[in-house]
PDB file of C-alpha atoms in Angstrom:
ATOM      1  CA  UNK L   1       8.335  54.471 135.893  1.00 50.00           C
ATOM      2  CA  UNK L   2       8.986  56.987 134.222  1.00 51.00           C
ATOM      3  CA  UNK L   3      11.772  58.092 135.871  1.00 46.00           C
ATOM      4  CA  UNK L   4      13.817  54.878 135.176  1.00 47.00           C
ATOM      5  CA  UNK L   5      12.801  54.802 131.369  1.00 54.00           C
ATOM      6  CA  UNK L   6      14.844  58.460 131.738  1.00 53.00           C
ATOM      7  CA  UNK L   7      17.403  56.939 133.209  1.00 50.00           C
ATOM      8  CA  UNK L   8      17.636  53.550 130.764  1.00 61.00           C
ATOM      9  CA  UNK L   9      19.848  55.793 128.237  1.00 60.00           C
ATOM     10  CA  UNK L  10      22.384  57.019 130.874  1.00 57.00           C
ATOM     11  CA  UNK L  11      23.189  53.792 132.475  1.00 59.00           C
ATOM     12  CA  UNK L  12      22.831  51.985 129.215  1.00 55.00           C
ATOM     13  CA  UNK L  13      26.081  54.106 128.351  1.00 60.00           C
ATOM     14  CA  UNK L  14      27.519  54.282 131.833  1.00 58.00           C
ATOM     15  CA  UNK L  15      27.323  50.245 131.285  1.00 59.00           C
ATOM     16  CA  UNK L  16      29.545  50.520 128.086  1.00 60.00           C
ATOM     17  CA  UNK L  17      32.120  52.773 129.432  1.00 58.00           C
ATOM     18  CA  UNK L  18      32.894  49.865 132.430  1.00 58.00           C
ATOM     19  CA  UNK L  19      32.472  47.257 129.886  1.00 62.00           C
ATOM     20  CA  UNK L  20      35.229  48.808 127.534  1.00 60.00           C
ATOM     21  CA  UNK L  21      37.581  49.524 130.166  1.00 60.00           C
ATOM     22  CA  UNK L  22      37.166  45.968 131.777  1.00 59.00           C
ATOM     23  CA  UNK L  23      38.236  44.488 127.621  1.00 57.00           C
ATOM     24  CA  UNK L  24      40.755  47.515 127.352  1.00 57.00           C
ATOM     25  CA  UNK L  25      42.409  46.489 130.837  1.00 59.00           C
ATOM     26  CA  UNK L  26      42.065  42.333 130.103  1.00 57.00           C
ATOM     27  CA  UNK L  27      43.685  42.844 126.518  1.00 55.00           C
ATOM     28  CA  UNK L  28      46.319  44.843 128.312  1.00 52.00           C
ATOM     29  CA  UNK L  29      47.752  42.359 130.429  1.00 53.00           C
ATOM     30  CA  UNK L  30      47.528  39.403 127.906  1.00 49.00           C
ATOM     31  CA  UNK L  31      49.722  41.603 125.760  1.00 47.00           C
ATOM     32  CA  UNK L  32      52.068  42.171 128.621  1.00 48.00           C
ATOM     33  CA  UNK L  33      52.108  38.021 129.447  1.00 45.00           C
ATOM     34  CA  UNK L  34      52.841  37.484 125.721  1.00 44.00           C
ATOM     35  CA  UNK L  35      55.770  39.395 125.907  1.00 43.00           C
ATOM     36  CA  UNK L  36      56.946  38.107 128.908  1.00 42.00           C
ATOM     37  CA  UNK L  37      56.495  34.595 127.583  1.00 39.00           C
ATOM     38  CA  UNK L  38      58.252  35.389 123.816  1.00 43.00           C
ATOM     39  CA  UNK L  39      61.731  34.129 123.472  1.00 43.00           C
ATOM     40  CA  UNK L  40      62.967  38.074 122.798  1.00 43.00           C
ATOM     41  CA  UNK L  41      62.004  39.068 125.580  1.00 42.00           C
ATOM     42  CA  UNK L  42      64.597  38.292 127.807  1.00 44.00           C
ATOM     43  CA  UNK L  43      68.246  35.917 128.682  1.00 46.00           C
ATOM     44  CA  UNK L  44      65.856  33.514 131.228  1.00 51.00           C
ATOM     45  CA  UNK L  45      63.822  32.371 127.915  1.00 54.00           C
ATOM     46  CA  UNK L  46      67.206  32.591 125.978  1.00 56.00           C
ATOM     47  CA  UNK L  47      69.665  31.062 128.527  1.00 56.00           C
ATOM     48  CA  UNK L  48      72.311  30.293 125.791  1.00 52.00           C
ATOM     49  CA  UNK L  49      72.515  34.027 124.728  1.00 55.00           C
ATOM     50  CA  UNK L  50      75.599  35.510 126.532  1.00 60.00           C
ATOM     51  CA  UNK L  51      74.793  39.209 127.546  1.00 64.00           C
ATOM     52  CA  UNK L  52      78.248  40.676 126.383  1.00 63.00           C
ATOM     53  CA  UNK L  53      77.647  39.142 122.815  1.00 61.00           C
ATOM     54  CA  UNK L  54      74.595  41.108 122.800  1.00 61.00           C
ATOM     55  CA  UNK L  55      74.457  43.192 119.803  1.00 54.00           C
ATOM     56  CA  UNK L  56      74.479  46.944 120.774  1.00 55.00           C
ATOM     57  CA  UNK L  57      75.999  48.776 118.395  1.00 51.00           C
ATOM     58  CA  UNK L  58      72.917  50.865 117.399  1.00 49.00           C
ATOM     59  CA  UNK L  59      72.869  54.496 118.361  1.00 48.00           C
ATOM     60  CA  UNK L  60      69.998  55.923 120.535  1.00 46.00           C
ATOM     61  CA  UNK L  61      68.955  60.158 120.272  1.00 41.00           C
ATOM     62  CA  UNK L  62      68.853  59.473 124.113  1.00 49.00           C
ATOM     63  CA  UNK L  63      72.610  58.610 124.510  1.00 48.00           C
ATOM     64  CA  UNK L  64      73.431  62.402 123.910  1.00 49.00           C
ATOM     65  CA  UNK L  65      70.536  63.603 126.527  1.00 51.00           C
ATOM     66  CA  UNK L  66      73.223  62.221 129.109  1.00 57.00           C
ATOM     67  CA  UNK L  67      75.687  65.195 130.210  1.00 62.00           C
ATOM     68  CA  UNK L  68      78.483  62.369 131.163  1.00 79.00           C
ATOM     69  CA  UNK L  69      78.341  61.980 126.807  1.00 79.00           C
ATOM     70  CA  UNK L  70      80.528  64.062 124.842  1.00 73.00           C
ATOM     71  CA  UNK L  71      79.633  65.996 121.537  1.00 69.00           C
ATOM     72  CA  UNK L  72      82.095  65.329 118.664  1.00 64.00           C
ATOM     73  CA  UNK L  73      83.463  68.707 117.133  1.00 64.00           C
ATOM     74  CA  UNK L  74      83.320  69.035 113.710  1.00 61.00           C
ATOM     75  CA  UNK L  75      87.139  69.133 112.577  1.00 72.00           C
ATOM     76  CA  UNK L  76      88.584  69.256 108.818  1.00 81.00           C
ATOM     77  CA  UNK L  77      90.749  66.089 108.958  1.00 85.00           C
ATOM     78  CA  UNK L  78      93.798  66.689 106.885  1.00 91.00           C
ATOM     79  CA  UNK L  79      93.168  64.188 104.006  1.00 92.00           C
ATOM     80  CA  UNK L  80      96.864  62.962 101.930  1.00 94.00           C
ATOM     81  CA  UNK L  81      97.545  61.265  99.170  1.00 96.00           C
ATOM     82  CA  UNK L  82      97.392  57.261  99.063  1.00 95.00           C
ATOM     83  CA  UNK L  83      99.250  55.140  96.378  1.00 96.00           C
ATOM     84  CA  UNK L  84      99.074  51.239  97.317  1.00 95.00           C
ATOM     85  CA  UNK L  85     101.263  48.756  95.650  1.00 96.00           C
ATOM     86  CA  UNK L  86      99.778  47.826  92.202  1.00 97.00           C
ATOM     87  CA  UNK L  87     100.433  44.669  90.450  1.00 98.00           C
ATOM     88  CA  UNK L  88      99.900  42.928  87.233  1.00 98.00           C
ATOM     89  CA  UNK L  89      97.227  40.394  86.240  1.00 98.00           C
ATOM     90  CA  UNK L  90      99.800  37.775  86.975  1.00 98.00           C
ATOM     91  CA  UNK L  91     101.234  38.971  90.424  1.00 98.00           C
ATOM     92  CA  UNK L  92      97.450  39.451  91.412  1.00 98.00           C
ATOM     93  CA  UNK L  93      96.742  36.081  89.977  1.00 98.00           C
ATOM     94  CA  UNK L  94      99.484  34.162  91.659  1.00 98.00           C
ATOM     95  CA  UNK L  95      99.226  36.109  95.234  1.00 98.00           C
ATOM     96  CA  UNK L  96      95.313  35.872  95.419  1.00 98.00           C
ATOM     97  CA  UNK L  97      96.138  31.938  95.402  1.00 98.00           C
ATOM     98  CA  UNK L  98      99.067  31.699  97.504  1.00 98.00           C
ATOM     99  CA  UNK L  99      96.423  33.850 100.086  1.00 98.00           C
ATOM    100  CA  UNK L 100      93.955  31.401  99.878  1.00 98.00           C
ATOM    101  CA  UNK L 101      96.249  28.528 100.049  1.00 98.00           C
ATOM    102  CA  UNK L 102      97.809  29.506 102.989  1.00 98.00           C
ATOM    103  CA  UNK L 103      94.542  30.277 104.876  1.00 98.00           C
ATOM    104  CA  UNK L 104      92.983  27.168 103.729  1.00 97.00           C
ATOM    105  CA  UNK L 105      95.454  25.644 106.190  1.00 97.00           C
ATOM    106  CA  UNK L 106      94.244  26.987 108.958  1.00 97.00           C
ATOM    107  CA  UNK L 107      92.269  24.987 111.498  1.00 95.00           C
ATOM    108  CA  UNK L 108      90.759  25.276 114.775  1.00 95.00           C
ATOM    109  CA  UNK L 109      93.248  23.390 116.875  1.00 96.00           C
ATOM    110  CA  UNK L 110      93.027  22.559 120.795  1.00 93.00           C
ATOM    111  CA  UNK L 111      96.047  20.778 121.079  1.00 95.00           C
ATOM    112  CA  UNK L 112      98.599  23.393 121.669  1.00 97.00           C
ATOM    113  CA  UNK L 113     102.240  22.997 122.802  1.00 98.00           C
ATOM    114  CA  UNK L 114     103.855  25.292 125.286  1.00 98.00           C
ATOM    115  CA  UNK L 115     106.846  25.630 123.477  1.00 98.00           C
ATOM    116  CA  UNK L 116     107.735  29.798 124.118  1.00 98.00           C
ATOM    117  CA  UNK L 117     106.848  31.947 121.347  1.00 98.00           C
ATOM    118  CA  UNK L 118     108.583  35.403 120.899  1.00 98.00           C
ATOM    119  CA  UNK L 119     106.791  38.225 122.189  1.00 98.00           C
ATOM    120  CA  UNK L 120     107.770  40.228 119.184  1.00 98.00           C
ATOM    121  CA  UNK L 121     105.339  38.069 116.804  1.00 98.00           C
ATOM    122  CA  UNK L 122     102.428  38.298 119.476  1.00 98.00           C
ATOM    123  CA  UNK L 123     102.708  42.336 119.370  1.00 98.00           C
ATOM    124  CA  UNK L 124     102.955  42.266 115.464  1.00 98.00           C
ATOM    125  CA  UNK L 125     100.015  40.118 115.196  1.00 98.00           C
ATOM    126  CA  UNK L 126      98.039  42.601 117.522  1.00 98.00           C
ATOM    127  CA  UNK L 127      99.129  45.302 115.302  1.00 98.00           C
ATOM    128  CA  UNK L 128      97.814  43.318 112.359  1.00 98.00           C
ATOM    129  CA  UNK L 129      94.452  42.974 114.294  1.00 98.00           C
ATOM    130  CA  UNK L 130      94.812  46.665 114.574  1.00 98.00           C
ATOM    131  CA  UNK L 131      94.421  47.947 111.268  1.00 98.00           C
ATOM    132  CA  UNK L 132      91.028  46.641 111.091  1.00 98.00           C
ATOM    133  CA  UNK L 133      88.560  49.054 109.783  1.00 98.00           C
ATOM    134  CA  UNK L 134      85.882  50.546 112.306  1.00 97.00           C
ATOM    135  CA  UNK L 135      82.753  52.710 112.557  1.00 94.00           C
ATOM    136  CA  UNK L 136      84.083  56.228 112.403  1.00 92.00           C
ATOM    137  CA  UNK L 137      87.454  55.779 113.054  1.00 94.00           C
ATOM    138  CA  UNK L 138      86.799  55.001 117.128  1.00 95.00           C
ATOM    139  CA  UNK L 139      89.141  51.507 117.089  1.00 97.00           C
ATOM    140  CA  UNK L 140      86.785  50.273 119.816  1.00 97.00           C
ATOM    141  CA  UNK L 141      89.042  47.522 120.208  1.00 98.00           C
ATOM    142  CA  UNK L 142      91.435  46.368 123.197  1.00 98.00           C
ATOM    143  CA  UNK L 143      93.278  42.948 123.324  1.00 98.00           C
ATOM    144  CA  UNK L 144      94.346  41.597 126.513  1.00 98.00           C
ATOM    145  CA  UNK L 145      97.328  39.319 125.959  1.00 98.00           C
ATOM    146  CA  UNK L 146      98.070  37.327 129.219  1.00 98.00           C
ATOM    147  CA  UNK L 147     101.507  35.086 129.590  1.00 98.00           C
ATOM    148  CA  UNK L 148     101.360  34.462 133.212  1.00 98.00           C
ATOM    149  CA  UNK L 149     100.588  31.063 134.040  1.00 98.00           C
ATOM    150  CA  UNK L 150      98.443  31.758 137.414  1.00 98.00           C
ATOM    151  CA  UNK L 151      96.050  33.970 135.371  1.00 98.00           C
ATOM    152  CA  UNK L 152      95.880  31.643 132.712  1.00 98.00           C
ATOM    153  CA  UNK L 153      95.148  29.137 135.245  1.00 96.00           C
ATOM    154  CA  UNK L 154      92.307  31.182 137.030  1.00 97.00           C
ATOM    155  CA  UNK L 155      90.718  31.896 133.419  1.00 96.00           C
ATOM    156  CA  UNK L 156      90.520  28.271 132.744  1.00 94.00           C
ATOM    157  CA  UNK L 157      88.649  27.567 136.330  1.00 93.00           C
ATOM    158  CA  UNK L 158      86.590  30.277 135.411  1.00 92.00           C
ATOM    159  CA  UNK L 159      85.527  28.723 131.781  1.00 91.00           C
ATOM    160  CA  UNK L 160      85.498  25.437 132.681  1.00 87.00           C
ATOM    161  CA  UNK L 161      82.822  26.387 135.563  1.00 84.00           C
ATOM    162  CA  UNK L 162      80.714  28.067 133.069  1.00 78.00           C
ATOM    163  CA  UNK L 163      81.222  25.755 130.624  1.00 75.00           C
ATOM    164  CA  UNK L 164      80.222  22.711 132.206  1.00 71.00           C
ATOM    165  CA  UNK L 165      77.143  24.354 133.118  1.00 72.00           C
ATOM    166  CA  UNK L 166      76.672  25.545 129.362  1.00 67.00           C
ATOM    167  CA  UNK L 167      76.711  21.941 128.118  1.00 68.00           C
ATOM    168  CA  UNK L 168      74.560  20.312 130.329  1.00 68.00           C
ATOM    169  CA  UNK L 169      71.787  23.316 130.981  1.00 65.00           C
ATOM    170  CA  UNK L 170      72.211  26.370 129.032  1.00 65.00           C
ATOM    171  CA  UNK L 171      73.262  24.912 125.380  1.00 63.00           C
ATOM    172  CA  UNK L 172      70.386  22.259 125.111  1.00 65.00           C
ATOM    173  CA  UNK L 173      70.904  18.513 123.124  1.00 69.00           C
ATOM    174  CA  UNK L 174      70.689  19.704 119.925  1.00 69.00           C
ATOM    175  CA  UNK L 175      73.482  21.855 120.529  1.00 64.00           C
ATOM    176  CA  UNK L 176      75.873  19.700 121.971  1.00 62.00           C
ATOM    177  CA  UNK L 177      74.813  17.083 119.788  1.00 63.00           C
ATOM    178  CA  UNK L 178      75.933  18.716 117.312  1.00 65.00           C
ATOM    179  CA  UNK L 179      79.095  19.522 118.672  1.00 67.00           C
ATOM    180  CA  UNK L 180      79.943  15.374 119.833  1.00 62.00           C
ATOM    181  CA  UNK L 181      81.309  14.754 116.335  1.00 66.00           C
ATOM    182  CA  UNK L 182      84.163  17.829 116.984  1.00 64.00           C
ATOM    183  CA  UNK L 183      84.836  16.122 120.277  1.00 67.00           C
ATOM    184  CA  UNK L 184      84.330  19.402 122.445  1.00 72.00           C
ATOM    185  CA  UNK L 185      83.449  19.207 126.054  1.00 71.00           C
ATOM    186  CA  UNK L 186      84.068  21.916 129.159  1.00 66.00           C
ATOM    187  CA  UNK L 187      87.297  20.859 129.807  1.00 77.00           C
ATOM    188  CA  UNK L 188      90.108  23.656 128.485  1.00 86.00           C
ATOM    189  CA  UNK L 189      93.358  22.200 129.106  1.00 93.00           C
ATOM    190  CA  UNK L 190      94.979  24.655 126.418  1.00 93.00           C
ATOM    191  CA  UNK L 191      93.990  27.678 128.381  1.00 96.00           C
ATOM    192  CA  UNK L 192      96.979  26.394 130.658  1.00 96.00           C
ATOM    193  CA  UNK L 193      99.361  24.965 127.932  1.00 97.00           C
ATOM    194  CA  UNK L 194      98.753  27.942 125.476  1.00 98.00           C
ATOM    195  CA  UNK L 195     102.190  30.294 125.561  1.00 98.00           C
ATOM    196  CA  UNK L 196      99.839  33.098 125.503  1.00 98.00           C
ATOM    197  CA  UNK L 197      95.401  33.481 125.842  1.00 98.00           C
ATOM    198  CA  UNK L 198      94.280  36.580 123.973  1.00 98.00           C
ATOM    199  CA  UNK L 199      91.122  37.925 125.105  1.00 98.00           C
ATOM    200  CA  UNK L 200      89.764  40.246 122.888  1.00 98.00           C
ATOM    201  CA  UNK L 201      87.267  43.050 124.454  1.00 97.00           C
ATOM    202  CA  UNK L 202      84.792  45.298 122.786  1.00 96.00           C
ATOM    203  CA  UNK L 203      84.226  48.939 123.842  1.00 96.00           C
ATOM    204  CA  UNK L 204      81.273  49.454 123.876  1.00 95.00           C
ATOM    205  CA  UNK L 205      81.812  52.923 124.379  1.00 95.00           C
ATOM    206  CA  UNK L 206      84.661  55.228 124.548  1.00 95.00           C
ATOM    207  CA  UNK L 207      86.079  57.436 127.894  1.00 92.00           C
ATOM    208  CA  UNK L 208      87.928  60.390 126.876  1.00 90.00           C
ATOM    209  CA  UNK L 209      90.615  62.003 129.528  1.00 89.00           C
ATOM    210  CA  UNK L 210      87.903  64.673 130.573  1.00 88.00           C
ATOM    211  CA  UNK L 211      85.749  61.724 131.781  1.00 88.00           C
ATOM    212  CA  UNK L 212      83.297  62.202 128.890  1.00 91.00           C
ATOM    213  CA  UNK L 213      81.715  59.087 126.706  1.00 94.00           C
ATOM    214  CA  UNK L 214      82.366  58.702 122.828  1.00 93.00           C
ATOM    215  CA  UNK L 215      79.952  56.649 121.186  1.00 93.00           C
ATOM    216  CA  UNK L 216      81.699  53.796 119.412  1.00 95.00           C
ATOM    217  CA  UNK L 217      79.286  53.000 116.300  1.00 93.00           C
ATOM    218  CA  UNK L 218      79.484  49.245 115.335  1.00 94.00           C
ATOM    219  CA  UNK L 219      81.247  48.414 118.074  1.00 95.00           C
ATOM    220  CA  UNK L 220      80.423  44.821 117.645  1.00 94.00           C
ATOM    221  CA  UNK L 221      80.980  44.358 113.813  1.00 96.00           C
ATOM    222  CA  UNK L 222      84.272  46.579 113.870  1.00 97.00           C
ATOM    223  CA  UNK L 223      85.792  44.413 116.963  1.00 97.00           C
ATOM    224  CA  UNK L 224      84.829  41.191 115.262  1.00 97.00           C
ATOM    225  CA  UNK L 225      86.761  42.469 111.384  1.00 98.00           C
ATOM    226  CA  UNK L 226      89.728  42.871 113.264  1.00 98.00           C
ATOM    227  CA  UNK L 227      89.306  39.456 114.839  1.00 98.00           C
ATOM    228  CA  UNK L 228      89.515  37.873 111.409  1.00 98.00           C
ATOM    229  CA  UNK L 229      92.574  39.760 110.578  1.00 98.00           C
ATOM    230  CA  UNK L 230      94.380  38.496 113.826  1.00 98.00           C
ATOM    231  CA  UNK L 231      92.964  34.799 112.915  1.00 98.00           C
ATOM    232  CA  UNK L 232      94.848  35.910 109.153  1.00 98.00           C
ATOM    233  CA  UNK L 233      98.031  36.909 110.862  1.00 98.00           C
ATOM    234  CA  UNK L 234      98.472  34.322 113.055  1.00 98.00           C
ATOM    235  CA  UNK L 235      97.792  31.550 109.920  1.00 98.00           C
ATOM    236  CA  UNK L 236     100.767  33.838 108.475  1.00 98.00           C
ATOM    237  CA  UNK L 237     103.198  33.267 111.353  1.00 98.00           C
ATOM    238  CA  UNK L 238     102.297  29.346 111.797  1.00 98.00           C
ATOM    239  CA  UNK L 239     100.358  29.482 114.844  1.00 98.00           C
ATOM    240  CA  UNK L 240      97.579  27.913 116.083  1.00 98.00           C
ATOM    241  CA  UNK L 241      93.828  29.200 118.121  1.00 98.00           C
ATOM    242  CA  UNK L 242      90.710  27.858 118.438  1.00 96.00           C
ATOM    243  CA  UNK L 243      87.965  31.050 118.487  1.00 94.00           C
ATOM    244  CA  UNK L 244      85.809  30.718 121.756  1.00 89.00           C
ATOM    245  CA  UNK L 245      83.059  32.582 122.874  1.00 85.00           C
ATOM    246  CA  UNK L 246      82.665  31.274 126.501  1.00 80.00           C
ATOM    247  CA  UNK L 247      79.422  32.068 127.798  1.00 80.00           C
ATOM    248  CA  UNK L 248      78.504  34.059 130.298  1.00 83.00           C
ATOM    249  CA  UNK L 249      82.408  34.465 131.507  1.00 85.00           C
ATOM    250  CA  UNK L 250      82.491  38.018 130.676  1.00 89.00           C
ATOM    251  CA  UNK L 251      81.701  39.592 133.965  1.00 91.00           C
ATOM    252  CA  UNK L 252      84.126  37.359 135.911  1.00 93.00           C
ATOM    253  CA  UNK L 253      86.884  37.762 133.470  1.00 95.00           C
ATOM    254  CA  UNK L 254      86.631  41.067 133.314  1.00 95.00           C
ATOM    255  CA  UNK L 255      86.888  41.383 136.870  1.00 95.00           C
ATOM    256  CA  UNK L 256      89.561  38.891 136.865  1.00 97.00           C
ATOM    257  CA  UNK L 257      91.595  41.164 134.401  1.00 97.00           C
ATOM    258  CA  UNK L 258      90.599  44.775 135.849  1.00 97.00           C
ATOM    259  CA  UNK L 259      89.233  45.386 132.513  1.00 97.00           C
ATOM    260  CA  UNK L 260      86.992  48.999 133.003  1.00 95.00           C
ATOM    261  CA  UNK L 261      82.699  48.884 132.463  1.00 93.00           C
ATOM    262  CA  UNK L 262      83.188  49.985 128.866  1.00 95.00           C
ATOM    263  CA  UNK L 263      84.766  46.346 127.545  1.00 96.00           C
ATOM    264  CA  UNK L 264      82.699  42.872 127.109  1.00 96.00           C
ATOM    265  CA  UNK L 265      84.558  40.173 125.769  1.00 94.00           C
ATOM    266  CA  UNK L 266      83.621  39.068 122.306  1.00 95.00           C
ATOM    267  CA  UNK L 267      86.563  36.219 122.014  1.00 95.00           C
ATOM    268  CA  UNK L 268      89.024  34.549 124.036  1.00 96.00           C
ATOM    269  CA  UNK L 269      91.933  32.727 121.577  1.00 97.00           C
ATOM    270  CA  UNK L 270      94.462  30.641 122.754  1.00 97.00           C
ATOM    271  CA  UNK L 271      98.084  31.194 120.541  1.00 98.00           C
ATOM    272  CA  UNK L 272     100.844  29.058 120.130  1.00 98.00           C
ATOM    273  CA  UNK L 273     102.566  25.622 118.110  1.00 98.00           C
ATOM    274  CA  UNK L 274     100.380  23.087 117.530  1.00 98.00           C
ATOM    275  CA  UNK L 275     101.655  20.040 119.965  1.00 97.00           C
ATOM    276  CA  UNK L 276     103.388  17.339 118.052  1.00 96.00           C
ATOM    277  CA  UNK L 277     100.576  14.894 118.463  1.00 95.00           C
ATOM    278  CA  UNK L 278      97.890  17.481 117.563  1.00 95.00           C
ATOM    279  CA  UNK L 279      94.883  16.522 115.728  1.00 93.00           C
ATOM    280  CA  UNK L 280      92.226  17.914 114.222  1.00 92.00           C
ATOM    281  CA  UNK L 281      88.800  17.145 112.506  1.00 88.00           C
ATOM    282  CA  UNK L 282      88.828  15.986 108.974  1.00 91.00           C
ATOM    283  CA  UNK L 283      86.339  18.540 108.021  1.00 87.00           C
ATOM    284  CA  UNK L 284      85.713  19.784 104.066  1.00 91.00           C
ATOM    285  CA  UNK L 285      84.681  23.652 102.977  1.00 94.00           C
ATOM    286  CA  UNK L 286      82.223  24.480 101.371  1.00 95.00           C
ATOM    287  CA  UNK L 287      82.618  24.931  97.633  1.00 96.00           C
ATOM    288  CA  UNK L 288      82.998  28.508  95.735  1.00 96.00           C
ATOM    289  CA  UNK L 289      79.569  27.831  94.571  1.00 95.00           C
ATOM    290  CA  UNK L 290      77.804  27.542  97.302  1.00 97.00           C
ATOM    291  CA  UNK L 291      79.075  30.483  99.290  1.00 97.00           C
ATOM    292  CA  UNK L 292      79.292  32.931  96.326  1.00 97.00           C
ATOM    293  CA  UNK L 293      76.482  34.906  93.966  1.00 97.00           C
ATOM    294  CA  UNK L 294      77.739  36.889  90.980  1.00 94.00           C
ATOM    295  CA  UNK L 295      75.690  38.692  89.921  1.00 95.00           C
TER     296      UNK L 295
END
């Protein structure tokens, strides 16, 4: 008897040790089913979220642990002078408007004619699109302009396959709901009738000739400024797009267009006239007010 009252205290505790594991182990694994259950967790609880719109842009310490990544040399860039165009009150008055006018015209349109436009105007756009500004000077842009009609053809099988999946799993009914007033469905026909599709590709990272990566910061944001600026120079020129983001064609389109493992589409435009019996939604803007705080 008394040899078990001497051993009460040491079991007693031996009893707490397996009892606290046993809790430590069970809340363990409920936080491991809650995050396999949570909607961040991953694309299968997410299916509309297309992996190469993904937002990477943000830097990791452990990028530059790789050997394949290169390390930037510090360089004194040559900096020279800069004198823009200045203009009265007036000038700035009366082209601010004229701006505005001109891009208040612009409309998503996907009716398009396939009346040739002139190459020239499709590279000057691009170099519009070009002078967008972008995380440390990296341009981690590239825009894939494709004329020939058998690879416009094969894109469109290759979105409309997707796409038809999109609206009747991936998108859900609020979703298309909301899109039955625009009169949108999965079937492209102005991927074959466009003159020209520009796919637009973000790098997600750069390759320099000695093989070596450059990180591209803000890939994402940089690539979609320079989107707005084509959208701005084709408005200028009197052509129409329609922006899409076709989900989860990335991987075959990339393929499709021998596009490297640094690029994931971000846009895919088509470009030309507007057919003569185009039409478009009689949608309003929002007013100045309600998009703008002066503070």
């Amino acid at each position: 008897m008394a040899l078990v009252s001497a051993l009460t205290p040491v079991f007693v505790a031996v009893l707490c040790v397996v009892i606290a594991f046993i809790f430590k182990n069970r809340r363990a694994g409920e936080s491991e089913s809650r995050e396999k259950l949570s909607p961040a967790a991953g694309s299968s609880s997410r299916p509309w979220v297309d992996e190469d719109l993904e937002d990477d842009t943000c830097v990791s310490a452990k990028d530059h642990e790789d050997d394949d990544w290169a390390v930037e040399e510090t360089e004194n860039l040559l900096h020279v002078p800069y004198t823009p165009p200045r203009y009265s009150v007036e000038e700035m008055l009366e082209r601010s408007q004229q701006f505005y006018k001109l891009l208040n015209q612009r409309r998503s349109v996907r009716f398009i004619s396939p009346e040739p436009v002139p190459r020239e105007v499709i590279d000057n756009v691009i170099w519009a699109a070009g002078t967008a500004p972008s995380g440390a000077h990296t341009e981690p842009w590239t825009f894939v302009v494709v004329e020939d009609a058998e690879t416009k053809h094969k894109i469109r099988e290759i979105v409309e396959e997707e796409e038809e999946i999109n609206y009747k799993q991936r998108m859900g009914d609020k979703w298309v709901h909301d899109l039955r007033r625009l009169r949108t469905n999965w079937v492209k026909e102005y991927l074959d009738t466009a003159p020209y599709l520009i796919l637009v590709f973000k790098q997600t990272y750069g390759i320099l000739p000695n093989g070596k990566k450059k990180t591209h910061y803000y890939n994402e944001i940089s690539v979609s400024i320079s989107c707005g600026l084509l959208l701005a120079a084709l408005q200028n020129v009197g052509l129409v797009t329609v922006t899409s983001t076709p989900l989860n064609c990335g991987p075959k389109l990339r393929v499709l267009l021998q596009r490297p493992a640094n690029e994931k589409l971000l846009m895919l435009l088509p470009v030309g006239f507007p057919a003569p019996d185009a039409t478009v939604p009689d949608l309003s803007r929002k007013d100045l007010s309600d998009i703008m705080v002066f503070v």
